[in-house]
Amino acid sequence: MRAGLDFHPPAGSLMRRFYIPRMVQIEILSGPDTGKVLDLGPGTHTIGRAKTNDLVLALDSVSGQHLEIQIEASGLLRFKDLGSTNGTWTGGVQVKDGEWFPGSELRVGDCSLRHLDSSAVATTSPGASATDDAGDDVHRRAREAAMSDKKKGGPLTMVLGVVLISGAAGAAWWTFGGGGSGGEEGKGTAGKAGSGGTAVVSFDAIDNYGSFEEPEVWTLPKGVSLESGLVQNESGRNEIRLSKSFPMDDGALEISATVAGMSVRPVLSWGEDDAQEVVLGSWEAQDLSKGSSTLPLPANAKWFQISLILNGNGSLSNLSVQSAAGAPTKASTPFGSALSSGANLFLTGPLGDLLIVRGQGGIWSASDHGMTFTPSGESTLAVSASEALSQSGSFLILGDGGPVGNARGVRVDQSPGLLIGDSSQRFMLRFESPATVLGGQEAASFLVLTPVTLLWDLREVITDAARLTQEINRAARSGEVRNLLASTARLLRELPLDEVKVQEALLLSRNAIEAGRQDFSNLQLRASGALFVGAIAQLDGLNQQVLELAARFPGTNIAGEAKELSAVLESALGDLRSENEAQAKQYRTRVQSALATTYPVLSAWIKKEAN
């Protein structure tokens, strides 16, 4: 945040003031000294945890020397953060220096302070005019509004309105900046309104930081540069973030920008706490490369933050965020409400927030037992659970072999969905077509090509799981191992709702597999004996038993090893049969040779019959 509004009388002005200094009063609003009021006279004073300060705040969140305030004889009070650890804040925005206006508050660490008095009484000299008095009154009211946390459009919109006032008797310049005579002019477009020559500066909802003229307020990762108001993304996916929060005054935000060569997806996070420290959720607006996008936010949003996801090699400039009218679509649920806006969804219950989904490229609609997301082409969704829901239950990515906990670096291919929460409050996302899910610290994300169903009424799912459990028990009793393993695999992959039932199914499967491994060991032993003696009939029978064992345990190590043993047996059988055939042929040749010598007539007849 820049410094506050400064008043600079022009050369030759008829405005003259005689100030009668008096003590400035600073009230402590929180902490161990709540209610204490400190009187400070003109001069420089320090505030901090160390005992050497003029105002000592015994809080760990306050730095040793946290804040410096300077009181001028005219009554003007300025502040400067001394490089504190936790910063100095006003209206939810971190500030470094500026003017501290009467009636406004500053927060240092976890302690809030209020400036109670203007610290000076002004008496107009005989040469001062009524116009001078009016201008001074406007100056006073504008300064107070500038530090108010009830202003519209954020901390920089304190100059939205009159910034240049001229009258018949003289003129006064209001500058937005650091207090020099030149001052830095407010961002935006200025124009004159009316015959009085009033200049107006307008700011958007993010105080024109989208002009990218102040790179220090943007967090830029490697691969992204900002120069001369132009953001350049070299390649790949990167995210830039504006390191400020802004008041949410209307129901929606309209976002636009000049984009070339890449996609730009705005992500808007919001909260409702006055300290602007707790983010309740994040939603995603449509790709700005396709034009402007309007995103309604939940009605409880008091402030918002913005980040931009850049994808591709391209540039971005002229980002604008304007307040707009609008509200998310609301649907009633058995536990609270569901708010949706495009691909974004926000579920709340009686105890607070539950589930947040952000994305783009589709729309949510209510169904009998939950919500259904219908994508428009290729869509992306990111699902996150509230802290309360995550702590009470689990966040599982379903997949072959059983669910996997959501965490950074986790990847599950061919996943059928997600399972979030516990038995008291549980949600299931089912993918019509399996998807690759990427885990994250806050959210699990996936590409969507076919509809996704979000279920909060899991009665049918629980019934399916119970039926599947019964089938597993029946197959175990009847020795139908193939059905037992297939049903257990489905229970683990799609319906792991009851951990006890899952463990029981796994135990039955392990017992069946152990029995199968014992059967395989016996077949191996018998096969080695048959191979040693070269018993073709015995080897042939063993091979059939090995193949049957492999068919009973599909997808297991037993099946793989059994198929390998079958290949060995078939090779041995082939060799033995070839060897026996060669020996039989050789024997026939010797017999025919002997007959030809001793019994030529008989030998000729045999050859004739053989042909």
XYZ file of C-alpha atoms in Angstrom:
611
model
C 0.000 0.000 0.000
C 1.251 3.460 -0.773
C 1.322 6.285 1.682
C -1.879 8.138 2.463
C -3.229 11.350 1.006
C -1.001 14.386 1.549
C -2.087 17.980 1.402
C 0.352 20.366 -0.367
C -0.712 24.033 -0.548
C 0.462 25.568 -3.828
C 2.869 28.457 -3.898
C 1.098 31.730 -3.294
C -1.904 30.128 -1.617
C -3.897 32.348 0.710
C -4.391 29.438 3.087
C -2.501 29.997 6.322
C -2.916 28.035 9.528
C -1.839 28.588 13.100
C -1.712 25.229 14.896
C -2.052 24.789 18.592
C -0.307 21.435 19.291
C -1.854 18.990 21.698
C -1.281 15.392 22.649
C -2.195 12.595 20.209
C -4.085 9.744 21.800
C -3.430 6.124 20.794
C -5.802 3.493 22.220
C -4.831 -0.207 22.565
C -7.749 -2.332 21.357
C -6.402 -5.854 21.993
C -3.783 -7.683 24.019
C -2.925 -7.531 27.739
C -3.206 -3.708 27.801
C -6.614 -3.505 26.116
C -8.273 -0.149 26.806
C -5.070 1.661 27.679
C -4.680 5.116 26.071
C -1.254 6.659 25.480
C -0.752 10.416 25.008
C 2.048 11.380 22.600
C 3.267 14.838 21.696
C 4.928 16.098 18.495
C 8.077 14.225 17.570
C 9.178 10.690 16.706
C 7.979 7.730 18.769
C 8.437 3.963 18.492
C 6.103 1.049 19.201
C 7.280 -2.500 19.872
C 7.891 -5.321 22.306
C 11.176 -3.940 23.684
C 10.975 -1.863 26.856
C 12.893 0.970 25.202
C 9.860 1.881 23.046
C 7.511 4.742 23.821
C 4.587 2.330 23.543
C 5.461 -1.161 24.784
C 3.284 -4.076 23.552
C 4.208 -7.262 25.417
C 3.160 -9.697 22.677
C 5.302 -12.303 20.918
C 3.698 -11.376 17.590
C 5.062 -7.819 17.927
C 8.681 -7.196 16.937
C 11.180 -5.595 19.297
C 10.942 -2.335 17.350
C 7.844 -2.744 15.213
C 6.507 0.672 14.233
C 7.681 4.270 14.163
C 5.217 7.171 14.257
C 6.039 10.803 13.602
C 3.772 13.569 14.852
C 4.159 16.987 13.254
C 3.280 20.255 14.921
C 0.425 20.624 12.439
C -1.164 17.494 13.862
C -0.272 15.242 10.927
C 0.625 11.718 12.082
C 2.691 9.382 9.920
C 3.708 5.763 10.502
C 6.520 3.557 9.218
C 6.969 -0.188 9.684
C 10.519 -0.899 10.933
C 10.946 -4.207 9.091
C 8.802 -6.167 11.539
C 8.366 -9.930 11.276
C 4.558 -10.021 11.160
C 4.029 -6.679 9.463
C 1.700 -3.739 9.937
C -1.858 -3.989 8.606
C -4.874 -1.775 7.969
C -8.177 -2.798 6.461
C -6.790 -6.279 5.805
C -3.888 -4.989 3.697
C -0.244 -4.987 4.764
C 1.295 -1.506 4.703
C 4.812 -0.158 5.113
C 4.287 3.549 5.696
C 1.707 6.261 5.287
C -0.483 8.746 7.114
C -2.438 7.542 10.136
C -5.818 9.230 10.111
C -7.991 10.022 13.129
C -10.489 7.269 13.867
C -8.608 4.628 11.886
C -6.830 1.509 13.132
C -3.473 -0.165 12.580
C -2.717 -3.771 13.502
C 0.807 -4.630 14.599
C 1.225 -8.365 15.083
C -1.881 -9.466 17.000
C -2.524 -6.055 18.542
C -4.843 -3.384 17.122
C -4.319 0.336 17.797
C -6.688 3.240 17.151
C -5.796 6.904 16.554
C -8.350 8.723 18.750
C -7.710 12.380 17.997
C -6.510 14.649 15.176
C -3.881 16.150 17.555
C -4.300 19.750 16.451
C -6.855 22.565 16.535
C -6.703 24.837 13.503
C -7.550 28.503 13.627
C -8.084 30.346 10.388
C -6.106 33.518 9.915
C -7.845 36.646 8.765
C -6.440 36.075 5.276
C -8.035 32.667 4.865
C -11.303 32.347 2.966
C -14.407 30.221 3.378
C -13.255 28.231 0.375
C -10.098 27.377 2.299
C -12.222 26.101 5.207
C -14.327 23.960 2.876
C -11.227 22.512 1.221
C -9.681 21.701 4.575
C -12.881 19.966 5.659
C -12.902 17.870 2.479
C -9.270 17.057 3.116
C -10.069 15.877 6.625
C -13.037 13.743 5.541
C -11.125 12.182 2.647
C -8.233 11.240 4.923
C -10.620 9.561 7.357
C -12.335 7.662 4.544
C -8.985 6.628 3.146
C -8.099 4.583 6.233
C -11.621 3.231 6.793
C -12.003 -0.527 6.357
C -15.533 0.052 5.062
C -14.470 1.670 1.800
C -15.425 0.122 -1.510
C -12.891 -1.346 -3.880
C -9.943 -1.803 -1.542
C -7.305 0.354 0.132
C -6.378 2.249 -3.002
C -9.891 3.418 -3.814
C -9.561 6.017 -1.065
C -8.909 8.483 -3.874
C -11.945 7.428 -5.872
C -13.715 10.745 -6.296
C -12.378 14.227 -5.965
C -8.591 14.455 -6.115
C -8.221 17.988 -7.361
C -10.271 20.797 -5.907
C -10.138 24.377 -7.160
C -12.171 27.366 -5.984
C -12.565 31.053 -6.536
C -10.114 32.097 -3.857
C -7.370 29.548 -4.540
C -6.550 25.865 -5.199
C -5.243 22.851 -3.278
C -3.627 19.763 -4.775
C -4.270 16.306 -3.362
C -1.594 13.836 -4.271
C -1.555 10.086 -3.756
C 1.965 9.071 -2.799
C 4.847 9.430 -0.453
C 4.368 13.017 0.618
C 6.725 14.864 -1.752
C 5.542 17.963 -3.534
C 5.426 16.067 -6.805
C 3.850 12.934 -5.344
C 2.953 9.816 -7.319
C -0.340 10.142 -9.085
C -3.016 7.496 -8.587
C -3.247 4.761 -11.114
C -6.160 4.839 -13.542
C -7.659 7.419 -15.848
C -8.271 10.952 -14.717
C -10.773 13.346 -16.250
C -12.549 16.558 -15.314
C -16.158 16.553 -14.275
C -18.327 19.633 -14.311
C -17.471 23.300 -14.605
C -15.637 23.255 -11.284
C -12.690 21.439 -12.851
C -12.923 18.352 -10.624
C -10.555 15.549 -11.697
C -11.656 11.974 -11.027
C -9.468 8.886 -10.755
C -11.242 5.515 -11.012
C -9.869 2.247 -9.690
C -10.967 -1.304 -10.326
C -11.589 -3.910 -7.622
C -7.852 -4.735 -7.343
C -6.832 -1.063 -7.319
C -5.358 -1.207 -10.842
C -2.587 -3.578 -9.824
C -3.504 -5.406 -13.024
C -1.569 -2.745 -14.921
C 1.542 -4.621 -13.662
C 3.311 -1.310 -13.021
C 4.326 -2.468 -9.538
C 6.086 -5.857 -9.927
C 6.831 -6.127 -6.213
C 3.187 -6.880 -5.365
C 3.125 -9.912 -7.694
C 4.653 -13.268 -6.759
C 6.375 -14.564 -9.887
C 7.811 -18.095 -10.198
C 10.829 -19.004 -12.284
C 9.971 -18.858 -15.964
C 7.723 -15.783 -15.640
C 8.944 -12.221 -16.130
C 7.250 -8.844 -15.701
C 8.495 -5.758 -17.453
C 6.873 -2.548 -18.678
C 3.398 -3.733 -17.723
C 3.725 -7.035 -19.623
C 3.786 -10.504 -18.028
C 5.690 -13.035 -20.140
C 5.374 -16.795 -19.556
C 8.209 -18.727 -21.177
C 6.468 -22.115 -21.355
C 4.574 -24.712 -19.350
C 2.223 -24.121 -16.439
C 2.984 -21.383 -13.906
C 0.986 -19.439 -11.351
C 1.402 -15.790 -10.404
C -0.264 -14.335 -7.327
C -1.176 -10.838 -6.199
C 0.067 -10.536 -2.632
C -2.840 -8.413 -1.417
C -6.445 -8.898 -0.398
C -9.373 -6.729 -1.451
C -12.875 -6.077 -0.096
C -15.714 -7.943 -1.766
C -18.473 -5.386 -2.179
C -20.736 -6.901 -4.826
C -21.792 -10.429 -5.607
C -19.541 -11.060 -8.596
C -16.299 -10.044 -10.258
C -15.868 -9.399 -13.963
C -12.315 -10.155 -15.131
C -10.714 -9.252 -18.445
C -7.184 -8.982 -19.843
C -5.153 -8.788 -23.016
C -3.770 -12.299 -23.629
C -1.602 -13.586 -26.462
C -0.298 -17.094 -27.131
C -1.412 -18.841 -23.920
C -4.317 -19.563 -21.600
C -4.870 -17.530 -18.429
C -7.192 -18.962 -15.778
C -8.001 -16.657 -12.827
C -8.340 -18.319 -9.414
C -10.276 -16.292 -6.834
C -9.986 -17.173 -3.150
C -12.270 -15.651 -0.557
C -12.810 -15.349 3.192
C -15.083 -13.688 5.702
C -12.827 -12.919 8.679
C -11.979 -9.307 9.415
C -8.280 -10.125 9.726
C -8.338 -11.527 6.165
C -6.192 -14.492 7.136
C -8.490 -17.525 6.682
C -9.285 -18.571 3.119
C -12.628 -20.360 2.937
C -12.465 -21.503 -0.670
C -11.153 -20.952 -4.171
C -13.059 -20.836 -7.449
C -11.830 -20.565 -10.992
C -13.014 -18.177 -13.701
C -13.046 -18.972 -17.402
C -9.932 -18.723 -19.562
C -9.275 -15.033 -20.255
C -7.805 -15.819 -23.673
C -11.409 -16.507 -24.745
C -12.670 -13.133 -23.510
C -13.861 -11.558 -20.292
C -15.273 -13.759 -17.536
C -17.745 -13.011 -14.740
C -17.537 -15.136 -11.611
C -20.122 -14.815 -8.799
C -18.780 -15.635 -5.328
C -20.661 -16.848 -2.216
C -22.610 -14.193 -0.354
C -20.523 -14.608 2.804
C -17.348 -13.457 1.019
C -16.065 -10.228 2.598
C -12.720 -10.147 0.808
C -10.949 -11.901 -2.025
C -7.501 -12.663 -3.411
C -6.546 -13.386 -7.003
C -3.960 -15.565 -8.716
C -3.525 -16.433 -12.385
C -2.641 -19.836 -13.841
C -0.613 -19.333 -17.019
C -0.228 -22.160 -19.503
C 1.840 -21.890 -22.676
C 4.319 -19.457 -24.179
C 2.662 -16.054 -24.274
C 2.016 -12.680 -22.691
C -0.527 -10.989 -20.436
C -1.318 -7.326 -19.855
C -4.142 -4.949 -18.902
C -5.703 -7.194 -16.273
C -8.924 -5.634 -14.997
C -11.204 -6.805 -12.193
C -14.517 -4.986 -11.839
C -17.295 -5.428 -9.297
C -20.425 -6.821 -10.897
C -23.872 -8.032 -9.965
C -24.572 -11.722 -9.722
C -24.871 -14.671 -7.373
C -24.049 -18.384 -7.547
C -26.773 -20.925 -8.210
C -28.056 -22.256 -4.890
C -29.522 -25.686 -4.188
C -30.781 -27.065 -0.882
C -29.185 -30.200 0.520
C -30.100 -32.431 3.477
C -27.169 -30.979 5.414
C -27.121 -27.343 4.234
C -26.694 -25.805 0.812
C -24.770 -26.203 -2.431
C -23.550 -23.132 -4.310
C -22.334 -23.501 -7.869
C -20.980 -21.253 -10.575
C -19.986 -23.004 -13.794
C -17.607 -25.811 -12.853
C -17.199 -24.465 -9.303
C -19.059 -25.933 -6.337
C -19.186 -25.069 -2.631
C -20.959 -27.256 -0.048
C -21.763 -25.943 3.423
C -23.398 -27.535 6.445
C -24.619 -26.456 9.874
C -21.065 -26.547 11.256
C -19.492 -24.655 8.361
C -17.810 -25.400 5.065
C -17.503 -28.974 3.810
C -16.338 -29.405 0.233
C -14.964 -27.057 -2.413
C -14.605 -27.889 -6.099
C -13.041 -25.464 -8.561
C -12.572 -25.792 -12.270
C -13.849 -24.741 -15.642
C -15.353 -26.216 -18.754
C -18.706 -27.505 -17.533
C -21.669 -27.036 -15.216
C -23.124 -28.616 -12.063
C -26.771 -29.618 -11.775
C -28.792 -31.142 -8.935
C -29.678 -34.849 -9.028
C -31.646 -37.196 -6.771
C -28.780 -38.069 -4.445
C -26.270 -35.274 -5.043
C -24.892 -33.209 -7.919
C -23.816 -34.104 -11.441
C -21.059 -32.328 -13.343
C -21.439 -32.307 -17.115
C -18.240 -31.270 -18.912
C -18.175 -29.160 -22.042
C -15.335 -30.744 -23.955
C -12.163 -31.240 -21.946
C -12.592 -30.005 -18.382
C -10.492 -29.922 -15.248
C -11.627 -30.130 -11.629
C -9.776 -29.711 -8.337
C -11.481 -31.052 -5.190
C -10.563 -29.969 -1.678
C -12.129 -30.660 1.711
C -12.519 -28.224 4.566
C -10.183 -28.584 7.504
C -13.010 -29.822 9.718
C -14.064 -32.501 7.221
C -10.476 -33.617 6.637
C -9.785 -33.929 10.353
C -12.967 -35.887 11.043
C -12.473 -38.381 8.233
C -10.221 -39.120 5.319
C -9.562 -37.959 1.776
C -9.103 -41.061 -0.356
C -8.375 -41.557 -4.048
C -9.974 -44.827 -5.170
C -7.971 -47.252 -7.288
C -6.921 -50.834 -7.923
C -5.704 -52.593 -4.796
C -7.528 -50.198 -2.476
C -7.769 -46.447 -1.824
C -4.761 -44.131 -1.469
C -4.671 -41.086 0.801
C -4.530 -37.744 -0.984
C -1.065 -36.188 -0.721
C 1.392 -34.232 -2.798
C 3.077 -36.418 -5.421
C 0.400 -39.146 -5.388
C -0.789 -40.341 -8.808
C -3.532 -42.919 -9.311
C -4.252 -44.093 -12.859
C -7.630 -45.466 -13.882
C -9.242 -44.184 -10.701
C -13.036 -44.609 -10.411
C -13.455 -41.663 -8.024
C -12.872 -40.090 -4.594
C -14.156 -40.817 -1.085
C -14.074 -37.986 1.455
C -15.175 -37.818 5.106
C -16.361 -40.406 7.620
C -19.564 -42.288 8.347
C -21.231 -39.200 9.865
C -20.584 -36.973 6.837
C -19.229 -38.626 3.719
C -19.072 -37.701 0.053
C -18.241 -39.833 -2.958
C -17.268 -38.623 -6.415
C -17.837 -41.212 -9.126
C -16.276 -40.891 -12.568
C -18.280 -42.230 -15.476
C -14.954 -43.104 -17.097
C -11.808 -43.843 -15.058
C -9.467 -40.857 -14.747
C -5.916 -40.144 -13.675
C -6.000 -38.312 -10.330
C -3.074 -36.214 -9.126
C -2.865 -35.678 -5.385
C -1.935 -32.347 -3.835
C -1.420 -30.746 -0.464
C -4.783 -28.995 -0.634
C -6.690 -30.579 -3.521
C -6.865 -33.609 -5.778
C -7.173 -32.705 -9.463
C -8.150 -34.644 -12.571
C -9.094 -34.227 -16.202
C -12.780 -34.728 -16.971
C -14.076 -35.986 -20.309
C -17.300 -37.645 -19.142
C -19.829 -36.781 -16.392
C -18.880 -36.888 -12.710
C -21.404 -37.587 -9.961
C -21.025 -36.178 -6.454
C -23.039 -38.227 -3.970
C -23.932 -37.147 -0.455
C -26.757 -39.686 -0.100
C -24.793 -42.941 -0.017
C -27.609 -45.315 0.909
C -27.557 -47.064 -2.468
C -23.758 -47.231 -2.392
C -23.847 -48.728 1.100
C -26.419 -51.286 -0.077
C -24.196 -52.247 -3.026
C -21.250 -52.659 -0.663
C -23.315 -54.883 1.652
C -24.419 -57.106 -1.248
C -20.864 -57.398 -2.452
C -19.744 -58.402 1.038
C -22.366 -61.149 1.099
C -21.156 -62.414 -2.280
C -17.577 -62.520 -0.965
C -18.619 -64.600 2.057
C -20.694 -66.989 -0.091
C -17.828 -67.491 -2.562
C -15.413 -68.182 0.291
C -17.715 -70.842 1.770
C -18.279 -72.573 -1.586
C -14.646 -72.434 -2.624
C -15.329 -70.245 -5.678
C -11.939 -68.594 -5.467
C -12.169 -66.743 -8.774
C -15.431 -65.033 -7.738
C -14.053 -64.364 -4.254
C -11.011 -62.545 -5.607
C -12.990 -60.610 -8.219
C -15.577 -59.408 -5.667
C -12.883 -58.442 -3.159
C -11.028 -56.470 -5.839
C -14.220 -54.550 -6.691
C -14.921 -53.844 -3.020
C -11.425 -52.389 -2.583
C -11.546 -50.392 -5.797
C -15.054 -48.953 -5.754
C -16.778 -49.441 -2.385
C -14.296 -49.324 0.541
C -16.889 -47.736 2.846
C -16.679 -50.087 5.834
C -13.121 -50.696 6.963
C -14.134 -53.753 9.019
C -15.838 -55.411 6.045
C -12.877 -54.575 3.830
C -10.465 -56.206 6.278
C -12.683 -59.300 6.500
C -12.741 -59.598 2.704
C -8.982 -59.205 2.553
C -8.559 -61.942 5.150
C -10.738 -64.351 3.154
C -8.784 -63.518 0.000
C -5.449 -64.039 1.742
C -6.596 -67.407 3.086
C -7.694 -68.486 -0.387
C -4.420 -67.346 -1.920
C -2.423 -69.158 0.762
C -4.328 -72.374 0.029
C -3.712 -71.885 -3.686
C -0.005 -71.403 -3.100
C 0.102 -74.659 -1.167
C -1.652 -76.431 -4.059
C 0.900 -74.989 -6.448
C 3.808 -76.200 -4.307
C 2.373 -79.744 -4.369
C 2.033 -79.613 -8.159
C 5.622 -78.412 -8.480
C 6.847 -81.393 -6.423
C 4.844 -83.929 -8.442
C 5.957 -82.351 -11.735
C 9.646 -82.659 -10.821
C 9.199 -86.423 -10.212
C 7.328 -86.949 -13.479
C 9.992 -85.033 -15.410
C 12.713 -87.201 -13.862
C 11.185 -90.506 -15.023
C 9.828 -89.053 -18.263
C 6.258 -90.275 -17.698
C 4.315 -88.686 -20.520
C 0.841 -89.612 -19.275
C 1.578 -88.349 -15.772
C 3.068 -85.076 -17.078
C 0.071 -84.478 -19.295
C -2.329 -84.846 -16.349
C -0.233 -82.542 -14.133
C -0.183 -79.870 -16.827
C -3.985 -79.797 -16.940
C -4.128 -79.315 -13.151
C -1.586 -76.460 -13.321
C -3.631 -74.639 -15.979
C -6.803 -75.022 -13.902
C -4.982 -73.511 -10.886
C -3.888 -70.492 -12.951
C -7.506 -69.932 -14.063
C -8.711 -69.972 -10.430
C -6.301 -67.199 -9.371
C -6.350 -64.645 -12.220
C -4.205 -61.577 -11.727
C -2.198 -63.094 -8.872
C 1.387 -64.318 -8.600
C 0.034 -67.844 -8.409
C -1.434 -67.514 -11.914
C 1.853 -66.191 -13.284
C 3.989 -68.896 -11.720
C 1.527 -71.628 -12.747
C 1.662 -70.499 -16.362
C 5.454 -70.639 -16.246
C 5.354 -74.211 -14.879
C 2.845 -75.187 -17.566
C 5.232 -73.930 -20.242
C 8.017 -76.129 -18.800
C 5.747 -79.191 -18.719
C 4.525 -78.652 -22.286
C 8.117 -78.325 -23.519
C 9.103 -81.565 -21.767
C 6.070 -83.341 -23.154
C 6.980 -82.200 -26.637
C 10.546 -83.480 -26.290
C 9.436 -86.842 -24.875
C 6.882 -87.353 -27.609
C 9.435 -86.504 -30.303
C 11.982 -88.828 -28.729
C 9.505 -91.720 -28.490
C 8.426 -91.203 -32.081
C 12.059 -91.299 -33.286
C 12.727 -94.486 -31.335
C 9.624 -96.156 -32.763
C 10.603 -95.194 -36.302
C 14.118 -96.579 -35.807
C 12.698 -99.863 -34.478
C 10.395 -100.276 -37.457
C 13.290 -99.670 -39.827
C 15.378 -102.438 -38.193
C 12.479 -104.918 -38.274
C 11.800 -104.263 -41.945
C 15.491 -104.726 -42.795
C 15.602 -108.129 -41.049
C 12.438 -109.327 -42.769
C 13.749 -108.294 -46.185
C 16.769 -110.567 -45.722
C 15.022 -113.585 -44.226
C 11.512 -113.375 -45.607
C 11.606 -111.282 -48.795
C 8.060 -112.204 -49.875
C 6.625 -111.280 -46.460
C 8.625 -108.033 -46.410
C 7.306 -107.020 -49.814
C 3.743 -107.692 -48.729
C 4.207 -105.555 -45.559
C 5.581 -102.607 -47.553
C 2.707 -102.914 -50.019
C 0.126 -102.869 -47.191
C 1.898 -99.987 -45.475
C 1.682 -97.910 -48.650
